[in-house]
């Protein structure tokens, strides 16, 4: 039973690995044919396409020429190489927008208070009129 299933499992694993490798390989490392054609060949011809991809499809020498480890002050720590998003309390643009929003709210509040004082003053003046004037108006 195991001898019957093993070749199928090996073929399936080779096919899946070749397909994923073909999809994830950058265009500049692919030889002889465009990437789309290699994907179609690997999909349509599992055994032959996978072997062809391994032998002729990918430029494996380009990978070997690269430096195996990055060098520099942040080597080995990729989280330091990526630009980080600032926290809201460290972002000057965000803090400036808060100040602008606060100023707008303060101005609106001052307008409301001035309007309220004016209305209260009008009401007081209306209460101070003599009884005869209040009945007319």
Coordinates of C-alpha atoms in Angstrom, one line a residue, residues 33-128:
X33 CA 10.1 31.9 -20.9
X34 CA 7.9 34.5 -19.3
X35 CA 6.6 33.8 -15.8
X36 CA 3.0 33.2 -17.0
X37 CA 4.1 30.5 -19.4
X38 CA 6.1 28.7 -16.7
X39 CA 3.1 28.8 -14.4
X40 CA 0.9 27.3 -17.1
X41 CA 3.4 24.6 -18.0
X42 CA 3.8 23.6 -14.3
X43 CA 0.0 23.5 -13.8
X44 CA -0.8 21.6 -17.0
X45 CA 2.1 19.1 -16.9
X46 CA 2.7 18.3 -13.2
X47 CA 5.7 16.0 -13.6
X48 CA 7.4 17.3 -16.7
X49 CA 6.6 20.9 -16.0
X50 CA 7.9 20.7 -12.4
X51 CA 11.1 19.1 -13.5
X52 CA 11.5 21.6 -16.4
X53 CA 11.0 24.5 -13.9
X54 CA 13.7 23.1 -11.6
X55 CA 16.2 22.5 -14.4
X56 CA 15.6 25.4 -16.8
X57 CA 13.1 27.9 -15.3
X58 CA 14.8 29.6 -12.5
X59 CA 18.2 31.3 -12.5
X60 CA 19.6 29.8 -9.3
X61 CA 23.1 31.2 -9.7
X62 CA 21.8 34.8 -9.1
X63 CA 20.7 33.7 -5.6
X64 CA 24.1 32.3 -4.8
X65 CA 25.9 35.5 -5.8
X66 CA 24.0 37.6 -3.2
X67 CA 25.5 38.3 0.2
X68 CA 24.0 35.7 2.5
X69 CA 23.6 38.1 5.4
X70 CA 22.9 41.8 5.3
X71 CA 25.6 44.0 6.8
X72 CA 25.0 47.3 8.5
X73 CA 24.0 48.7 11.8
X74 CA 20.5 47.1 11.6
X75 CA 21.7 43.7 10.2
X76 CA 19.6 40.9 11.4
X77 CA 16.9 43.2 12.7
X78 CA 14.5 43.9 9.8
X79 CA 12.0 45.6 12.1
X80 CA 14.5 48.5 12.4
X81 CA 14.9 48.8 8.7
X82 CA 11.2 49.3 8.0
X83 CA 9.7 52.8 8.4
X84 CA 7.6 52.8 11.6
X85 CA 4.3 54.5 12.0
X86 CA 4.4 57.0 14.7
X87 CA 2.1 56.7 17.7
X88 CA -0.6 59.4 17.7
X89 CA 1.0 61.2 20.7
X90 CA 4.3 61.4 18.8
X91 CA 3.0 62.5 15.5
X92 CA 3.3 66.3 15.1
X93 CA 0.7 66.4 12.3
X94 CA -1.9 64.6 14.5
X95 CA -1.1 66.9 17.5
X96 CA -1.4 70.0 15.2
X97 CA -4.8 68.8 14.0
X98 CA -6.0 68.3 17.5
X99 CA -4.9 71.9 18.4
X100 CA -6.8 73.2 15.3
X101 CA -9.9 71.3 16.3
X102 CA -9.6 72.6 19.9
X103 CA -9.3 76.1 18.6
X104 CA -12.3 75.8 16.4
X105 CA -14.3 74.4 19.3
X106 CA -13.1 77.2 21.6
X107 CA -14.2 79.8 19.0
X108 CA -17.6 78.2 18.7
X109 CA -18.0 78.1 22.4
X110 CA -17.1 81.8 22.7
X111 CA -19.7 82.6 20.1
X112 CA -22.4 80.6 21.9
X113 CA -21.5 82.3 25.2
X114 CA -21.7 85.8 23.6
X115 CA -25.0 84.9 22.1
X116 CA -26.3 83.6 25.4
X117 CA -25.2 86.8 27.2
X118 CA -26.9 88.9 24.5
X119 CA -30.1 87.0 24.9
X120 CA -30.0 87.2 28.7
X121 CA -29.4 90.9 28.4
X122 CA -32.4 91.3 26.1
X123 CA -34.5 89.3 28.5
X124 CA -33.4 91.5 31.5
X125 CA -34.2 94.7 29.6
X126 CA -37.6 93.2 28.7
X127 CA -38.3 92.5 32.5
X128 CA -37.2 96.1 33.5

